[in-house]
Short mmCIF file of C-alpha atoms in Angstrom, two decimals:
data_model
loop_
_atom_site.label_atom_id
_atom_site.label_comp_id
_atom_site.label_asym_id
_atom_site.label_seq_id
_atom_site.Cartn_x
_atom_site.Cartn_y
_atom_site.Cartn_z
CA MET B 1 -0.38 0.04 -0.30
CA ARG B 2 1.97 3.42 -1.31
CA THR B 3 1.40 6.86 0.74
CA SER B 4 -1.29 8.57 -1.08
CA PRO B 5 -2.73 12.30 -0.41
CA SER B 6 -5.89 10.66 0.76
CA ARG B 7 -5.63 8.36 4.60
CA ALA B 8 -4.70 5.30 4.04
CA ARG B 9 -7.57 2.73 6.11
CA VAL B 10 -6.31 -0.21 7.99
CA ALA B 11 -8.01 -2.99 9.89
CA VAL B 12 -6.22 -4.96 12.47
CA LEU B 13 -7.25 -7.98 13.65
CA GLY B 14 -6.46 -9.12 16.60
CA GLY B 15 -6.15 -7.63 20.56
CA GLY B 16 -2.63 -8.69 21.56
CA VAL B 17 0.30 -7.04 21.82
CA ILE B 18 1.65 -6.88 18.17
CA GLY B 19 -1.89 -5.61 16.79
CA VAL B 20 -2.31 -3.28 19.79
CA ALA B 21 1.34 -1.98 18.78
CA THR B 22 0.95 -2.48 15.17
CA ALA B 23 -2.47 -0.36 15.58
CA THR B 24 -0.97 2.12 17.83
CA GLN B 25 1.49 2.91 14.97
CA LEU B 26 -0.61 3.16 12.68
CA ALA B 27 -2.40 5.66 13.89
CA ARG B 28 0.73 7.83 14.80
CA ARG B 29 1.98 7.86 11.19
CA GLY B 30 -1.62 9.37 10.18
CA ALA B 31 -3.45 5.79 8.34
CA GLU B 32 -7.06 5.48 10.20
CA VAL B 33 -7.62 2.17 11.49
CA VAL B 34 -9.80 -0.15 13.05
CA LEU B 35 -8.59 -2.65 15.60
CA VAL B 36 -10.77 -5.75 15.94
CA THR B 37 -10.95 -8.41 18.71
CA GLU B 38 -12.92 -11.61 18.59
CA ALA B 39 -13.85 -11.15 22.50
CA GLU B 40 -11.56 -8.66 24.40
CA LEU B 41 -8.09 -6.95 24.71
CA ALA B 42 -5.31 -9.10 25.75
CA ASP B 43 -7.83 -11.82 26.17
CA GLY B 44 -5.20 -14.64 24.51
CA ALA B 45 -1.65 -15.52 24.53
CA SER B 46 -0.57 -11.44 25.98
CA GLY B 47 -3.00 -12.04 29.14
CA ARG B 48 -1.10 -15.63 29.60
CA SER B 49 2.76 -14.94 28.65
CA LEU B 50 5.49 -14.91 30.81
CA SER B 51 6.92 -11.97 28.97
CA TRP B 52 10.39 -12.67 29.16
CA LEU B 53 12.18 -10.12 27.40
CA ASN B 54 15.47 -11.74 25.88
CA SER B 55 17.56 -13.15 23.67
CA PHE B 56 18.37 -15.68 25.80
CA GLY B 57 20.72 -18.64 23.87
CA GLY B 58 21.65 -20.00 20.81
CA MET B 59 19.00 -21.76 18.38
CA ARG B 60 18.16 -18.74 16.12
CA SER B 61 18.92 -16.92 13.28
CA GLN B 62 21.45 -14.02 13.33
CA ALA B 63 18.62 -11.79 11.59
CA TYR B 64 16.24 -13.15 14.42
CA HIS B 65 18.73 -12.71 16.83
CA GLN B 66 19.29 -9.02 16.17
CA LEU B 67 15.29 -8.50 15.61
CA ARG B 68 14.97 -9.51 19.45
CA LEU B 69 17.59 -7.68 20.15
CA LEU B 70 15.88 -4.29 18.84
CA GLY B 71 12.73 -5.41 20.31
CA ILE B 72 14.29 -5.26 23.70
CA ASP B 73 16.15 -1.79 22.53
CA ARG B 74 12.67 0.26 21.95
CA TYR B 75 11.17 -1.30 25.71
CA ARG B 76 14.20 0.27 27.13
CA THR B 77 13.38 3.42 25.35
CA LEU B 78 9.75 2.74 26.96
CA ALA B 79 11.19 2.46 30.39
CA ALA B 80 13.52 5.45 30.29
CA ARG B 81 10.01 7.37 29.03
CA LEU B 82 8.12 6.24 32.54
CA PRO B 83 8.28 7.01 36.16
CA SER B 84 9.60 3.97 37.18
CA PRO B 85 7.16 1.47 35.56
CA ASP B 86 5.22 -1.17 38.27
CA PHE B 87 4.74 -3.31 34.41
CA LEU B 88 8.29 -3.08 33.17
CA LYS B 89 11.20 -3.81 34.69
CA PHE B 90 15.02 -4.68 33.25
CA ASP B 91 16.24 -7.23 36.50
CA GLY B 92 18.45 -9.30 34.46
CA GLY B 93 16.88 -13.04 33.55
CA LEU B 94 18.26 -16.43 35.70
CA THR B 95 18.80 -19.29 33.73
CA TRP B 96 20.41 -23.06 34.83
CA ALA B 97 20.02 -26.58 33.17
CA ALA B 98 19.17 -29.93 35.29
CA PRO B 99 22.26 -31.51 36.66
CA GLY B 100 24.93 -32.26 33.53
CA GLU B 101 23.15 -30.81 30.93
CA GLU B 102 26.27 -29.38 28.30
CA SER B 103 23.72 -27.65 26.18
CA HIS B 104 23.97 -24.79 28.44
CA ARG B 105 27.19 -24.16 28.64
CA VAL B 106 27.31 -24.26 24.32
CA ALA B 107 24.54 -21.87 24.66
CA PHE B 108 26.18 -19.47 27.25
CA GLU B 109 29.54 -19.87 25.24
CA HIS B 110 27.31 -18.83 21.91
CA MET B 111 25.67 -15.59 23.61
CA ARG B 112 29.11 -14.67 25.01
CA HIS B 113 30.78 -14.68 21.26
CA ASN B 114 27.85 -12.85 20.08
CA GLY B 115 28.87 -9.85 22.64
CA TYR B 116 25.18 -10.80 24.62
CA ASP B 117 25.58 -9.83 27.92
CA ALA B 118 26.26 -13.26 29.86
CA VAL B 119 27.60 -14.08 33.42
CA TRP B 120 28.49 -17.63 34.39
CA LEU B 121 27.69 -17.98 38.20
CA THR B 122 28.31 -20.24 40.80
CA ARG B 123 26.10 -21.72 43.54
CA ASP B 124 27.98 -18.73 45.73
CA GLU B 125 27.78 -16.07 43.73
CA VAL B 126 23.96 -16.09 42.86
CA ALA B 127 23.15 -14.37 45.79
CA GLN B 128 25.86 -11.62 44.89
CA TRP B 129 23.85 -10.65 40.97
CA THR B 130 20.32 -11.44 42.01
CA PRO B 131 18.65 -11.87 45.28
CA GLY B 132 15.08 -13.82 45.87
CA VAL B 133 16.51 -17.01 44.31
CA ASP B 134 17.74 -19.89 47.57
CA PRO B 135 21.14 -20.88 46.37
CA ALA B 136 20.57 -24.86 47.06
CA ALA B 137 18.29 -24.75 43.98
CA ILE B 138 20.76 -23.97 41.63
CA PRO B 139 23.38 -27.28 40.54
CA ASP B 140 26.60 -27.87 40.83
CA GLU B 141 27.63 -26.55 37.13
CA GLY B 142 25.91 -23.09 38.22
CA ALA B 143 24.04 -21.18 36.23
CA VAL B 144 23.53 -18.55 33.66
CA PHE B 145 22.86 -14.44 34.75
CA ASN B 146 22.16 -12.07 31.48
CA PRO B 147 21.48 -8.78 33.38
CA GLY B 148 20.05 -7.22 29.86
CA GLU B 149 17.27 -8.73 30.55
CA GLY B 150 13.57 -8.37 31.31
CA TRP B 151 9.59 -8.74 31.77
CA VAL B 152 7.05 -6.56 30.34
CA ASP B 153 3.03 -7.08 32.28
CA LEU B 154 1.41 -7.74 28.73
CA VAL B 155 -1.62 -6.80 30.14
CA ALA B 156 -0.80 -3.18 31.37
CA LEU B 157 1.13 -2.45 27.94
CA VAL B 158 -1.79 -3.69 25.93
CA GLN B 159 -4.07 -1.29 28.47
CA ARG B 160 -1.82 1.96 28.17
CA LEU B 161 -1.07 0.96 24.25
CA ALA B 162 -5.17 1.38 23.64
CA GLY B 163 -5.40 4.28 25.18
CA GLN B 164 -2.66 6.32 22.78
CA PHE B 165 -4.04 4.46 20.02
CA THR B 166 -7.43 5.88 20.65
CA ALA B 167 -5.87 9.15 21.48
CA ALA B 168 -4.83 9.63 17.83
CA GLY B 169 -7.68 8.72 16.55
CA GLY B 170 -7.52 4.53 16.71
CA ARG B 171 -10.99 3.05 17.12
CA ILE B 172 -11.19 -0.34 18.52
CA LEU B 173 -14.52 -3.25 18.18
CA THR B 174 -13.91 -5.38 20.84
CA GLY B 175 -16.34 -8.29 20.91
CA GLY B 176 -16.78 -8.45 17.32
CA GLY B 177 -16.89 -12.18 16.94
CA ALA B 178 -14.72 -14.48 14.87
CA ALA B 179 -14.61 -11.78 12.22
CA ASP B 180 -12.89 -12.80 8.32
CA VAL B 181 -10.99 -10.77 5.63
CA VAL B 182 -12.84 -10.08 2.67
CA VAL B 183 -10.83 -10.78 -0.47
CA GLU B 184 -12.26 -9.18 -3.79
CA SER B 185 -10.51 -9.43 -6.93
CA GLY B 186 -7.49 -10.78 -5.56
CA ARG B 187 -6.98 -8.43 -2.62
CA ALA B 188 -7.52 -7.52 1.27
CA VAL B 189 -10.21 -4.88 0.98
CA ALA B 190 -12.24 -5.44 4.21
CA VAL B 191 -12.91 -7.34 7.06
CA ARG B 192 -16.32 -8.59 8.36
CA THR B 193 -16.93 -8.84 12.12
CA GLY B 194 -18.63 -11.68 13.51
CA ALA B 195 -21.75 -9.74 13.84
CA GLY B 196 -21.57 -9.13 9.95
CA GLU B 197 -20.56 -5.35 9.80
CA ARG B 198 -18.14 -4.80 6.64
CA ILE B 199 -14.65 -2.36 8.18
CA ASP B 200 -13.15 -1.47 4.20
CA ALA B 201 -9.64 -1.18 4.69
CA ASP B 202 -6.77 -0.93 1.83
CA ALA B 203 -4.49 -3.06 3.75
CA VAL B 204 -5.83 -5.71 6.81
CA LEU B 205 -3.25 -7.23 9.58
CA LEU B 206 -4.04 -11.20 10.38
CA ALA B 207 -2.11 -10.37 14.47
CA THR B 208 -4.83 -13.15 15.44
CA GLY B 209 -2.50 -15.33 17.07
CA ALA B 210 -2.32 -19.29 16.96
CA ASP B 211 -5.27 -18.60 14.38
CA VAL B 212 -3.35 -17.38 11.73
CA PRO B 213 -1.84 -20.36 10.07
CA ARG B 214 -5.70 -21.27 10.15
CA MET B 215 -6.78 -18.28 8.35
CA VAL B 216 -4.21 -17.87 5.54
CA ARG B 217 -4.89 -21.50 4.61
CA GLN B 218 -7.69 -20.73 2.29
CA TYR B 219 -5.92 -19.05 0.18
CA GLY B 220 -3.22 -21.60 -0.29
CA VAL B 221 -0.62 -20.02 1.74
CA GLU B 222 0.36 -22.94 4.26
CA ILE B 223 2.56 -21.51 7.44
CA PRO B 224 4.25 -24.56 9.81
CA ASP B 225 2.75 -24.51 12.64
CA ALA B 226 3.88 -25.68 16.24
CA THR B 227 1.62 -23.81 18.48
CA PRO B 228 1.58 -25.94 21.92
CA GLN B 229 -1.23 -24.86 24.76
CA ALA B 230 0.06 -22.92 27.47
CA LEU B 231 -0.66 -22.41 31.01
CA LEU B 232 0.44 -19.36 33.23
CA VAL B 233 -0.06 -19.32 36.71
CA ARG B 234 -0.52 -15.74 39.08
CA THR B 235 -0.01 -16.06 42.96
CA LYS B 236 -1.12 -14.08 45.49
CA ALA B 237 0.83 -10.72 46.30
CA VAL B 238 3.73 -12.86 47.92
CA ASP B 239 6.91 -11.60 50.46
CA THR B 240 9.63 -12.69 48.42
CA ALA B 241 13.08 -10.54 46.93
CA LEU B 242 12.75 -11.84 43.54
CA ARG B 243 13.12 -9.67 40.77
CA ALA B 244 15.30 -11.58 37.91
CA THR B 245 13.44 -13.35 35.59
CA LEU B 246 13.99 -17.40 37.14
CA ASN B 247 14.11 -20.19 34.20
CA THR B 248 14.76 -23.50 35.63
CA PRO B 249 14.11 -26.80 34.42
CA ARG B 250 11.20 -27.43 36.84
CA VAL B 251 9.30 -23.80 36.42
CA ALA B 252 9.84 -20.33 34.79
CA LEU B 253 8.85 -17.63 37.16
CA ARG B 254 9.26 -13.55 37.73
CA PRO B 255 7.93 -10.97 39.45
CA ALA B 256 4.36 -8.94 38.64
CA PRO B 257 2.39 -6.19 39.38
CA GLY B 258 1.62 -6.11 42.68
CA GLY B 259 3.96 -8.02 44.79
CA THR B 260 2.68 -11.13 43.31
CA LEU B 261 4.29 -14.08 40.83
CA VAL B 262 3.77 -15.25 37.52
CA MET B 263 5.00 -18.54 36.39
CA ASP B 264 4.17 -21.74 33.90
CA SER B 265 6.12 -24.95 33.36
CA ASP B 266 5.91 -27.72 30.24
CA ALA B 267 4.96 -30.02 32.34
CA SER B 268 2.40 -28.44 33.39
CA ALA B 269 1.60 -27.35 30.42
CA ALA B 270 1.37 -30.66 28.83
CA GLU B 271 -1.02 -31.99 31.95
CA VAL B 272 -4.06 -29.76 30.89
CA ILE B 273 -6.67 -31.60 29.11
CA ALA B 274 -8.13 -30.08 25.80
CA HIS B 275 -11.68 -30.28 24.39
CA ALA B 276 -13.08 -31.36 21.45
CA ASP B 277 -14.81 -28.02 21.73
CA GLY B 278 -12.02 -25.33 22.37
CA SER B 279 -12.77 -25.60 26.07
CA TYR B 280 -9.66 -26.77 28.39
CA GLU B 281 -9.21 -28.59 32.02
CA VAL B 282 -6.97 -27.93 34.16
CA LYS B 283 -6.29 -30.30 37.04
CA ASP B 284 -5.53 -28.48 40.77
CA SER B 285 -3.07 -31.08 41.02
CA THR B 286 -1.15 -29.84 38.13
CA VAL B 287 -1.45 -25.94 39.82
CA GLU B 288 -0.41 -27.02 43.00
CA GLN B 289 2.70 -29.13 42.16
CA LEU B 290 3.41 -25.25 39.72
CA LEU B 291 3.07 -23.68 43.01
CA ARG B 292 5.66 -25.75 45.27
CA GLU B 293 7.75 -26.02 42.47
CA ALA B 294 8.19 -22.22 42.39
CA SER B 295 8.44 -22.22 45.94
CA ALA B 296 11.38 -24.89 46.00
CA VAL B 297 13.48 -22.56 44.03
CA LEU B 298 12.67 -18.97 46.06
CA ALA B 299 14.92 -18.11 48.99
CA GLY B 300 12.66 -19.38 51.94
CA HIS B 301 10.51 -21.01 50.78
CA PRO B 302 7.48 -19.03 50.79
CA GLN B 303 3.96 -20.36 51.17
CA LEU B 304 2.95 -19.58 47.60
CA GLU B 305 -1.17 -19.18 47.03
CA LEU B 306 -3.33 -19.31 43.76
CA ASP B 307 -5.05 -16.04 42.66
CA SER B 308 -5.66 -16.94 38.54
CA TYR B 309 -4.58 -18.68 36.19
CA GLY B 310 -5.05 -18.62 31.84
CA VAL B 311 -4.80 -21.64 29.74
CA GLY B 312 -5.13 -21.72 25.96
CA ARG B 313 -2.65 -22.04 23.07
CA LYS B 314 1.06 -20.25 22.84
CA PRO B 315 1.71 -19.07 19.01
CA ILE B 316 4.79 -20.79 17.74
CA PRO B 317 6.07 -21.13 14.38
CA GLY B 318 6.95 -24.71 12.63
CA ASP B 319 10.13 -23.03 12.38
CA GLY B 320 10.66 -21.13 15.54
CA GLU B 321 11.94 -18.26 13.38
CA PRO B 322 8.79 -15.26 13.14
CA VAL B 323 6.05 -14.40 10.22
CA PHE B 324 5.96 -11.35 9.01
CA GLY B 325 4.67 -9.56 6.78
CA GLU B 326 2.44 -9.38 3.72
CA LEU B 327 0.88 -12.04 1.99
CA ASP B 328 2.04 -12.47 -1.97
CA VAL B 329 -0.68 -14.22 -3.46
CA VAL B 330 -2.92 -11.27 -1.23
CA PRO B 331 -1.93 -8.03 -1.69
CA GLY B 332 -3.41 -6.19 0.99
CA LEU B 333 -3.46 -8.82 3.42
CA PHE B 334 -0.21 -8.92 6.24
CA VAL B 335 0.10 -11.38 9.10
CA ALA B 336 1.89 -11.37 12.24
CA PHE B 337 2.60 -15.03 13.53
CA THR B 338 5.36 -15.23 15.88
CA HIS B 339 6.41 -16.95 19.08
CA SER B 340 8.72 -13.77 21.49
CA GLY B 341 5.62 -11.77 21.12
CA ALA B 342 6.53 -10.18 24.12
CA THR B 343 10.04 -8.96 23.00
CA LEU B 344 8.98 -8.17 19.35
CA ALA B 345 5.78 -6.63 20.08
CA LEU B 346 6.54 -2.66 19.61
CA ILE B 347 10.15 -2.83 17.04
CA ALA B 348 7.03 -5.56 15.34
CA GLY B 349 4.78 -3.25 15.37
CA GLU B 350 7.07 -0.11 14.37
CA LEU B 351 8.29 -2.31 10.82
CA LEU B 352 5.10 -3.59 9.80
CA ALA B 353 3.21 0.14 9.46
CA ASP B 354 6.14 1.54 7.92
CA GLU B 355 5.73 -1.14 5.08
CA MET B 356 1.93 -0.68 5.19
CA THR B 357 2.15 2.41 4.60
CA THR B 358 4.13 3.25 2.84
CA GLY B 359 4.73 0.30 0.72
CA GLU B 360 8.86 -0.10 1.84
CA ARG B 361 9.51 -3.36 2.63
CA SER B 362 12.12 -3.69 5.75
CA PRO B 363 15.26 -4.89 5.17
CA LEU B 364 14.85 -6.35 9.07
CA LEU B 365 11.51 -8.55 8.29
CA GLU B 366 13.36 -10.37 4.73
CA ALA B 367 14.29 -12.81 6.48
CA PHE B 368 10.75 -13.46 8.05
CA ARG B 369 8.39 -13.30 5.11
CA PRO B 370 5.42 -15.52 4.50
CA SER B 371 6.59 -16.23 1.15
CA ARG B 372 9.63 -18.72 2.29
CA PHE B 373 7.25 -21.70 3.34
CA ARG B 374 6.36 -21.58 -0.88
#
């Protein structure tokens, strides 16, 4: 879509952090934007994300690593402009592997080779770098601390971005039901909400999380999909000195606004029962075990009480790399489908908004075009 004297019209499907971030950037660029979400803002994957801001490890392309670093940079800019935000912190990340796991050392060496800030700590050194962790939980091999990493509460971020979006003239349509893209003469020209409202547009962005592969399949576009189910547990307020994000063999957790903690694990997610009607069943024993695992790695082993949990699908492309950009077979239809949505949201919103308003393809997104799967 090329910039013209008329105001560009864009429809964004998806009320998660990438959809709202892109919509906000579009509105700032003068586009006439309508954001449509099936239910409420951030009630999908963004509402149940650990949202660890990082580029830890080395099992990704250099282009992906670079994009993640740019994503972290945008959050640092945001944090610097806000007076002590409680929803965005850069207190580092501490990670350790199961005893004898050699891949952890390999990941550390790779990060050091790339200049990614990483420090290998012994059990006795952990308390000097980050408080609130029980040293006894650290294996003999030690742990990796990444001082530059952080976390963001995506629900709070989405609410903030939504306010900026509407202030810039954008329109938010919540409770729109399952919306579809209207394609005429081979081009995306509108979206139709579940209630039947047609919203004409010069460009459409699909930022519908795990639904993106299904929604583009009708156009002959196959995006490999490795989306798993996810479970995020939130505690009631707890007295702990923990500030960093912890990633351990049995639980990942971080602080959250209000003195609470949020946590997840692959093992707990695997115990979630998905029913044919799209609903999920979470056993009490699954949640209780996750709370116990979290308490076991915290100093003083505080009693953790359940406040709430979120369950559903976590978007992950089949090759692990983001999928961003326009479908070459349906001009005007753009997609955003990615893991690490929290880390990438702000930079992806900028780059997608630029492409949708100028028609110029960003070199930073070239490696992530949906056409790579053809």
